[in-house]
Amino acid sequence: EVQLVESGGGLVKPGGSLRLSCAASGFTFSNTWMSWVRQAPGKGLEWVGRIKSETDGGTTDYAAPVKGRFTISRDDSENTLYLQMNSLKTEDTAVYYCIPDRGYFQHWGQGTLVSVSS
Amino acid sequence: DIVMTQSPDSLAVSLGERATINCKSSQSVLYSSNDQNYLAWYQQKSGQPPKLLIYWASTRESGVPDRFSGSGSGTDFTLTISSLQAEDVAVYYCQQYYTTPFTFGPGTKVDIK
């Protein structure tokens, strides 16, 4: 059974940083492209970015609103995905989900809430 | 970026009646080399993460009731709930995965009339 457990969310001031983690199990993490998707309170879904598997180059791709501020990385030895978020803005407030990326998103965890407020 | 729009914003349907949600992409999401539409549908109930219903525009995810169906091609797509049940009350999103940035529609809220 695929399990995705996001953690690391919390309250942070504008301009601050936060690192989210996602512990994955139930599938071959190292072979899997992974994405982050977020959802602001009461709003719709927004793709944040993705990282390819190392065998496919391990490259990353980001949505324009987060490019240059967010960094996705992975530790295949620990089956863990990361999202480093810097220069946070109030509009980054959202629940963040990590998801195996098949283009479509088949498996979702419960997400972790990031609140950016002074 | 491919912009996804949905209509209506919300709809209320009687139990057992049909619900139809439309999704339109600003450019085609049909990949000619494999004749596949890179379009998915999700259901999100209150307080829960989204759930995948349909991918490749019309392929039902395992375990999804057959009252849910997807159709369309190119830029115009439809999610149909053939006989609305109480447990179908949710917000429904379409998503294109033809190219990054992947983009979602704004959602359609479905309620019971």
PDB file of N, CA, C and O in Angstrom, chain A residues 55-109:
ATOM      1  N   THR A  55      17.708   8.116 -12.238  1.00  0.00           N
ATOM      2  CA  THR A  55      17.999   7.428 -13.496  1.00  0.00           C
ATOM      3  C   THR A  55      17.517   8.227 -14.702  1.00  0.00           C
ATOM      4  O   THR A  55      17.998   8.023 -15.819  1.00  0.00           O
ATOM      5  N   ASP A  56      16.594   9.135 -14.483  1.00  0.00           N
ATOM      6  CA  ASP A  56      16.108  10.022 -15.556  1.00  0.00           C
ATOM      7  C   ASP A  56      16.727  11.412 -15.447  1.00  0.00           C
ATOM      8  O   ASP A  56      16.233  12.356 -16.055  1.00  0.00           O
ATOM      9  N   GLY A  57      17.787  11.516 -14.651  1.00  0.00           N
ATOM     10  CA  GLY A  57      18.526  12.771 -14.574  1.00  0.00           C
ATOM     11  C   GLY A  57      18.356  13.533 -13.277  1.00  0.00           C
ATOM     12  O   GLY A  57      19.131  14.437 -12.988  1.00  0.00           O
ATOM     13  N   GLY A  58      17.303  13.230 -12.518  1.00  0.00           N
ATOM     14  CA  GLY A  58      17.100  13.906 -11.240  1.00  0.00           C
ATOM     15  C   GLY A  58      16.827  15.392 -11.366  1.00  0.00           C
ATOM     16  O   GLY A  58      16.972  16.141 -10.389  1.00  0.00           O
ATOM     17  N   THR A  59      16.426  15.832 -12.530  1.00  0.00           N
ATOM     18  CA  THR A  59      16.214  17.269 -12.731  1.00  0.00           C
ATOM     19  C   THR A  59      14.897  17.727 -12.130  1.00  0.00           C
ATOM     20  O   THR A  59      14.001  16.927 -11.866  1.00  0.00           O
ATOM     21  N   THR A  60      14.827  19.027 -11.909  1.00  0.00           N
ATOM     22  CA  THR A  60      13.650  19.622 -11.284  1.00  0.00           C
ATOM     23  C   THR A  60      12.982  20.626 -12.213  1.00  0.00           C
ATOM     24  O   THR A  60      13.600  21.142 -13.155  1.00  0.00           O
ATOM     25  N   ASP A  61      11.738  20.898 -11.912  1.00  0.00           N
ATOM     26  CA  ASP A  61      10.907  21.788 -12.709  1.00  0.00           C
ATOM     27  C   ASP A  61       9.953  22.466 -11.726  1.00  0.00           C
ATOM     28  O   ASP A  61       9.434  21.778 -10.837  1.00  0.00           O
ATOM     29  N   TYR A  62       9.752  23.787 -11.859  1.00  0.00           N
ATOM     30  CA  TYR A  62       8.970  24.519 -10.868  1.00  0.00           C
ATOM     31  C   TYR A  62       7.913  25.388 -11.522  1.00  0.00           C
ATOM     32  O   TYR A  62       8.080  25.871 -12.645  1.00  0.00           O
ATOM     33  N   ALA A  63       6.859  25.641 -10.760  1.00  0.00           N
ATOM     34  CA  ALA A  63       5.873  26.620 -11.188  1.00  0.00           C
ATOM     35  C   ALA A  63       6.454  28.023 -11.018  1.00  0.00           C
ATOM     36  O   ALA A  63       7.290  28.260 -10.133  1.00  0.00           O
ATOM     37  N   ALA A  64       6.007  28.936 -11.848  1.00  0.00           N
ATOM     38  CA  ALA A  64       6.567  30.288 -11.848  1.00  0.00           C
ATOM     39  C   ALA A  64       6.504  30.984 -10.481  1.00  0.00           C
ATOM     40  O   ALA A  64       7.465  31.659 -10.091  1.00  0.00           O
ATOM     41  N   PRO A  65       5.403  30.830  -9.727  1.00  0.00           N
ATOM     42  CA  PRO A  65       5.323  31.574  -8.452  1.00  0.00           C
ATOM     43  C   PRO A  65       6.373  31.165  -7.416  1.00  0.00           C
ATOM     44  O   PRO A  65       6.607  31.890  -6.451  1.00  0.00           O
ATOM     45  N   VAL A  66       6.978  29.980  -7.576  1.00  0.00           N
ATOM     46  CA  VAL A  66       7.928  29.494  -6.569  1.00  0.00           C
ATOM     47  C   VAL A  66       9.341  29.358  -7.121  1.00  0.00           C
ATOM     48  O   VAL A  66      10.283  29.113  -6.346  1.00  0.00           O
ATOM     49  N   LYS A  67       9.495  29.533  -8.396  1.00  0.00           N
ATOM     50  CA  LYS A  67      10.816  29.332  -9.012  1.00  0.00           C
ATOM     51  C   LYS A  67      11.813  30.324  -8.436  1.00  0.00           C
ATOM     52  O   LYS A  67      11.538  31.517  -8.307  1.00  0.00           O
ATOM     53  N   GLY A  68      12.977  29.805  -8.039  1.00  0.00           N
ATOM     54  CA  GLY A  68      14.010  30.643  -7.437  1.00  0.00           C
ATOM     55  C   GLY A  68      13.908  30.749  -5.925  1.00  0.00           C
ATOM     56  O   GLY A  68      14.849  31.192  -5.268  1.00  0.00           O
ATOM     57  N   ARG A  69      12.768  30.345  -5.372  1.00  0.00           N
ATOM     58  CA  ARG A  69      12.584  30.380  -3.916  1.00  0.00           C
ATOM     59  C   ARG A  69      12.475  28.982  -3.311  1.00  0.00           C
ATOM     60  O   ARG A  69      12.889  28.768  -2.170  1.00  0.00           O
ATOM     61  N   PHE A  70      11.901  28.050  -4.061  1.00  0.00           N
ATOM     62  CA  PHE A  70      11.689  26.681  -3.574  1.00  0.00           C
ATOM     63  C   PHE A  70      12.661  25.734  -4.280  1.00  0.00           C
ATOM     64  O   PHE A  70      12.966  25.906  -5.458  1.00  0.00           O
ATOM     65  N   THR A  71      13.095  24.709  -3.535  1.00  0.00           N
ATOM     66  CA  THR A  71      13.974  23.687  -4.094  1.00  0.00           C
ATOM     67  C   THR A  71      13.478  22.307  -3.683  1.00  0.00           C
ATOM     68  O   THR A  71      13.289  22.048  -2.486  1.00  0.00           O
ATOM     69  N   ILE A  72      13.280  21.456  -4.667  1.00  0.00           N
ATOM     70  CA  ILE A  72      12.887  20.077  -4.413  1.00  0.00           C
ATOM     71  C   ILE A  72      14.120  19.189  -4.483  1.00  0.00           C
ATOM     72  O   ILE A  72      14.945  19.336  -5.398  1.00  0.00           O
ATOM     73  N   SER A  73      14.251  18.283  -3.519  1.00  0.00           N
ATOM     74  CA  SER A  73      15.347  17.321  -3.542  1.00  0.00           C
ATOM     75  C   SER A  73      14.827  15.979  -3.027  1.00  0.00           C
ATOM     76  O   SER A  73      13.705  15.882  -2.535  1.00  0.00           O
ATOM     77  N   ARG A  74      15.654  14.976  -3.175  1.00  0.00           N
ATOM     78  CA  ARG A  74      15.243  13.637  -2.765  1.00  0.00           C
ATOM     79  C   ARG A  74      16.425  12.877  -2.176  1.00  0.00           C
ATOM     80  O   ARG A  74      17.571  13.117  -2.553  1.00  0.00           O
ATOM     81  N   ASP A  75      16.106  11.979  -1.250  1.00  0.00           N
ATOM     82  CA  ASP A  75      17.101  11.068  -0.697  1.00  0.00           C
ATOM     83  C   ASP A  75      16.561   9.658  -0.931  1.00  0.00           C
ATOM     84  O   ASP A  75      15.711   9.177  -0.176  1.00  0.00           O
ATOM     85  N   ASP A  76      17.031   9.035  -1.980  1.00  0.00           N
ATOM     86  CA  ASP A  76      16.498   7.719  -2.329  1.00  0.00           C
ATOM     87  C   ASP A  76      16.891   6.653  -1.313  1.00  0.00           C
ATOM     88  O   ASP A  76      16.211   5.626  -1.192  1.00  0.00           O
ATOM     89  N   SER A  77      17.984   6.865  -0.571  1.00  0.00           N
ATOM     90  CA  SER A  77      18.387   5.886   0.439  1.00  0.00           C
ATOM     91  C   SER A  77      17.423   5.894   1.624  1.00  0.00           C
ATOM     92  O   SER A  77      17.311   4.903   2.345  1.00  0.00           O
ATOM     93  N   GLU A  78      16.717   7.022   1.804  1.00  0.00           N
ATOM     94  CA  GLU A  78      15.762   7.161   2.908  1.00  0.00           C
ATOM     95  C   GLU A  78      14.316   7.209   2.415  1.00  0.00           C
ATOM     96  O   GLU A  78      13.400   7.404   3.216  1.00  0.00           O
ATOM     97  N   ASN A  79      14.111   7.049   1.108  1.00  0.00           N
ATOM     98  CA  ASN A  79      12.758   7.142   0.533  1.00  0.00           C
ATOM     99  C   ASN A  79      12.052   8.421   0.977  1.00  0.00           C
ATOM    100  O   ASN A  79      10.872   8.412   1.378  1.00  0.00           O
ATOM    101  N   THR A  80      12.781   9.513   0.904  1.00  0.00           N
ATOM    102  CA  THR A  80      12.247  10.786   1.395  1.00  0.00           C
ATOM    103  C   THR A  80      12.389  11.882   0.349  1.00  0.00           C
ATOM    104  O   THR A  80      13.433  12.007  -0.289  1.00  0.00           O
ATOM    105  N   LEU A  81      11.339  12.669   0.244  1.00  0.00           N
ATOM    106  CA  LEU A  81      11.299  13.825  -0.649  1.00  0.00           C
ATOM    107  C   LEU A  81      11.311  15.078   0.217  1.00  0.00           C
ATOM    108  O   LEU A  81      10.749  15.088   1.316  1.00  0.00           O
ATOM    109  N   TYR A  82      11.960  16.122  -0.290  1.00  0.00           N
ATOM    110  CA  TYR A  82      12.049  17.369   0.456  1.00  0.00           C
ATOM    111  C   TYR A  82      11.562  18.540  -0.389  1.00  0.00           C
ATOM    112  O   TYR A  82      11.640  18.520  -1.618  1.00  0.00           O
ATOM    113  N   LEU A  83      11.094  19.562   0.339  1.00  0.00           N
ATOM    114  CA  LEU A  83      10.776  20.829  -0.298  1.00  0.00           C
ATOM    115  C   LEU A  83      11.348  21.926   0.596  1.00  0.00           C
ATOM    116  O   LEU A  83      10.850  22.169   1.693  1.00  0.00           O
ATOM    117  N   GLN A  84      12.430  22.538   0.123  1.00  0.00           N
ATOM    118  CA  GLN A  84      13.027  23.661   0.835  1.00  0.00           C
ATOM    119  C   GLN A  84      12.362  24.937   0.335  1.00  0.00           C
ATOM    120  O   GLN A  84      12.388  25.218  -0.867  1.00  0.00           O
ATOM    121  N   MET A  85      11.782  25.667   1.276  1.00  0.00           N
ATOM    122  CA  MET A  85      11.043  26.880   0.908  1.00  0.00           C
ATOM    123  C   MET A  85      11.710  28.087   1.555  1.00  0.00           C
ATOM    124  O   MET A  85      11.799  28.162   2.790  1.00  0.00           O
ATOM    125  N   ASN A  86      12.197  28.986   0.740  1.00  0.00           N
ATOM    126  CA  ASN A  86      12.851  30.206   1.217  1.00  0.00           C
ATOM    127  C   ASN A  86      12.048  31.425   0.798  1.00  0.00           C
ATOM    128  O   ASN A  86      11.187  31.345  -0.081  1.00  0.00           O
ATOM    129  N   SER A  87      12.364  32.562   1.432  1.00  0.00           N
ATOM    130  CA  SER A  87      11.707  33.837   1.101  1.00  0.00           C
ATOM    131  C   SER A  87      10.199  33.670   1.032  1.00  0.00           C
ATOM    132  O   SER A  87       9.544  34.096   0.076  1.00  0.00           O
ATOM    133  N   LEU A  88       9.654  33.050   2.067  1.00  0.00           N
ATOM    134  CA  LEU A  88       8.229  32.734   2.048  1.00  0.00           C
ATOM    135  C   LEU A  88       7.363  33.980   2.060  1.00  0.00           C
ATOM    136  O   LEU A  88       7.703  34.997   2.683  1.00  0.00           O
ATOM    137  N   LYS A  89       6.242  33.871   1.342  1.00  0.00           N
ATOM    138  CA  LYS A  89       5.285  34.965   1.231  1.00  0.00           C
ATOM    139  C   LYS A  89       3.948  34.512   1.831  1.00  0.00           C
ATOM    140  O   LYS A  89       3.676  33.310   1.923  1.00  0.00           O
ATOM    141  N   THR A  90       3.106  35.457   2.166  1.00  0.00           N
ATOM    142  CA  THR A  90       1.799  35.098   2.733  1.00  0.00           C
ATOM    143  C   THR A  90       1.010  34.220   1.769  1.00  0.00           C
ATOM    144  O   THR A  90       0.260  33.340   2.188  1.00  0.00           O
ATOM    145  N   GLU A  91       1.197  34.451   0.467  1.00  0.00           N
ATOM    146  CA  GLU A  91       0.466  33.664  -0.525  1.00  0.00           C
ATOM    147  C   GLU A  91       0.966  32.224  -0.658  1.00  0.00           C
ATOM    148  O   GLU A  91       0.396  31.432  -1.415  1.00  0.00           O
ATOM    149  N   ASP A  92       2.033  31.870   0.061  1.00  0.00           N
ATOM    150  CA  ASP A  92       2.485  30.479   0.092  1.00  0.00           C
ATOM    151  C   ASP A  92       1.737  29.661   1.139  1.00  0.00           C
ATOM    152  O   ASP A  92       1.935  28.450   1.241  1.00  0.00           O
ATOM    153  N   THR A  93       0.888  30.317   1.917  1.00  0.00           N
ATOM    154  CA  THR A  93       0.087  29.605   2.907  1.00  0.00           C
ATOM    155  C   THR A  93      -0.793  28.575   2.219  1.00  0.00           C
ATOM    156  O   THR A  93      -1.580  28.913   1.327  1.00  0.00           O
ATOM    157  N   ALA A  94      -0.641  27.306   2.607  1.00  0.00           N
ATOM    158  CA  ALA A  94      -1.359  26.227   1.933  1.00  0.00           C
ATOM    159  C   ALA A  94      -1.071  24.908   2.626  1.00  0.00           C
ATOM    160  O   ALA A  94      -0.144  24.802   3.436  1.00  0.00           O
ATOM    161  N   VAL A  95      -1.860  23.914   2.271  1.00  0.00           N
ATOM    162  CA  VAL A  95      -1.518  22.530   2.579  1.00  0.00           C
ATOM    163  C   VAL A  95      -0.665  22.022   1.417  1.00  0.00           C
ATOM    164  O   VAL A  95      -1.039  22.197   0.244  1.00  0.00           O
ATOM    165  N   TYR A  96       0.451  21.398   1.744  1.00  0.00           N
ATOM    166  CA  TYR A  96       1.387  20.901   0.738  1.00  0.00           C
ATOM    167  C   TYR A  96       1.338  19.376   0.716  1.00  0.00           C
ATOM    168  O   TYR A  96       1.465  18.723   1.759  1.00  0.00           O
ATOM    169  N   TYR A  97       1.151  18.839  -0.479  1.00  0.00           N
ATOM    170  CA  TYR A  97       1.084  17.400  -0.688  1.00  0.00           C
ATOM    171  C   TYR A  97       2.273  16.938  -1.539  1.00  0.00           C
ATOM    172  O   TYR A  97       2.618  17.602  -2.535  1.00  0.00           O
ATOM    173  N   CYS A  98       2.857  15.812  -1.166  1.00  0.00           N
ATOM    174  CA  CYS A  98       3.840  15.186  -2.056  1.00  0.00           C
ATOM    175  C   CYS A  98       3.162  13.991  -2.720  1.00  0.00           C
ATOM    176  O   CYS A  98       2.374  13.282  -2.079  1.00  0.00           O
ATOM    177  N   ILE A  99       3.435  13.814  -4.007  1.00  0.00           N
ATOM    178  CA  ILE A  99       2.663  12.844  -4.775  1.00  0.00           C
ATOM    179  C   ILE A  99       3.543  12.176  -5.820  1.00  0.00           C
ATOM    180  O   ILE A  99       4.278  12.875  -6.536  1.00  0.00           O
ATOM    181  N   PRO A 100       3.470  10.858  -5.933  1.00  0.00           N
ATOM    182  CA  PRO A 100       4.139  10.194  -7.055  1.00  0.00           C
ATOM    183  C   PRO A 100       3.574  10.754  -8.361  1.00  0.00           C
ATOM    184  O   PRO A 100       2.351  10.860  -8.522  1.00  0.00           O
ATOM    185  N   ASP A 101       4.466  11.113  -9.243  1.00  0.00           N
ATOM    186  CA  ASP A 101       4.088  11.873 -10.432  1.00  0.00           C
ATOM    187  C   ASP A 101       4.042  10.963 -11.662  1.00  0.00           C
ATOM    188  O   ASP A 101       5.074  10.556 -12.186  1.00  0.00           O
ATOM    189  N   ARG A 102       2.823  10.668 -12.083  1.00  0.00           N
ATOM    190  CA  ARG A 102       2.649   9.950 -13.355  1.00  0.00           C
ATOM    191  C   ARG A 102       2.056  10.923 -14.383  1.00  0.00           C
ATOM    192  O   ARG A 102       1.540  10.513 -15.402  1.00  0.00           O
ATOM    193  N   GLY A 103       2.189  12.191 -14.062  1.00  0.00           N
ATOM    194  CA  GLY A 103       1.475  13.210 -14.820  1.00  0.00           C
ATOM    195  C   GLY A 103       0.166  13.435 -14.080  1.00  0.00           C
ATOM    196  O   GLY A 103      -0.116  14.541 -13.605  1.00  0.00           O
ATOM    197  N   TYR A 104      -0.610  12.427 -13.979  1.00  0.00           N
ATOM    198  CA  TYR A 104      -1.765  12.477 -13.084  1.00  0.00           C
ATOM    199  C   TYR A 104      -1.319  11.992 -11.704  1.00  0.00           C
ATOM    200  O   TYR A 104      -0.265  11.370 -11.555  1.00  0.00           O
ATOM    201  N   PHE A 105      -2.142  12.291 -10.699  1.00  0.00           N
ATOM    202  CA  PHE A 105      -1.745  12.076  -9.316  1.00  0.00           C
ATOM    203  C   PHE A 105      -2.675  11.056  -8.668  1.00  0.00           C
ATOM    204  O   PHE A 105      -3.799  11.367  -8.287  1.00  0.00           O
ATOM    205  N   GLN A 106      -2.139   9.865  -8.521  1.00  0.00           N
ATOM    206  CA  GLN A 106      -2.943   8.717  -8.107  1.00  0.00           C
ATOM    207  C   GLN A 106      -3.027   8.568  -6.596  1.00  0.00           C
ATOM    208  O   GLN A 106      -4.041   8.114  -6.063  1.00  0.00           O
ATOM    209  N   HIS A 107      -1.948   8.913  -5.907  1.00  0.00           N
ATOM    210  CA  HIS A 107      -1.881   8.681  -4.472  1.00  0.00           C
ATOM    211  C   HIS A 107      -1.575   9.986  -3.760  1.00  0.00           C
ATOM    212  O   HIS A 107      -0.586  10.652  -4.083  1.00  0.00           O
ATOM    213  N   TRP A 108      -2.399  10.318  -2.770  1.00  0.00           N
ATOM    214  CA  TRP A 108      -2.248  11.545  -2.004  1.00  0.00           C
ATOM    215  C   TRP A 108      -2.130  11.216  -0.514  1.00  0.00           C
ATOM    216  O   TRP A 108      -2.843  10.351  -0.019  1.00  0.00           O
ATOM    217  N   GLY A 109      -1.230  11.916   0.178  1.00  0.00           N
ATOM    218  CA  GLY A 109      -1.193  11.846   1.622  1.00  0.00           C
ATOM    219  C   GLY A 109      -2.173  12.841   2.208  1.00  0.00           C
ATOM    220  O   GLY A 109      -3.021  13.394   1.505  1.00  0.00           O
TER     221      GLY A 109
END
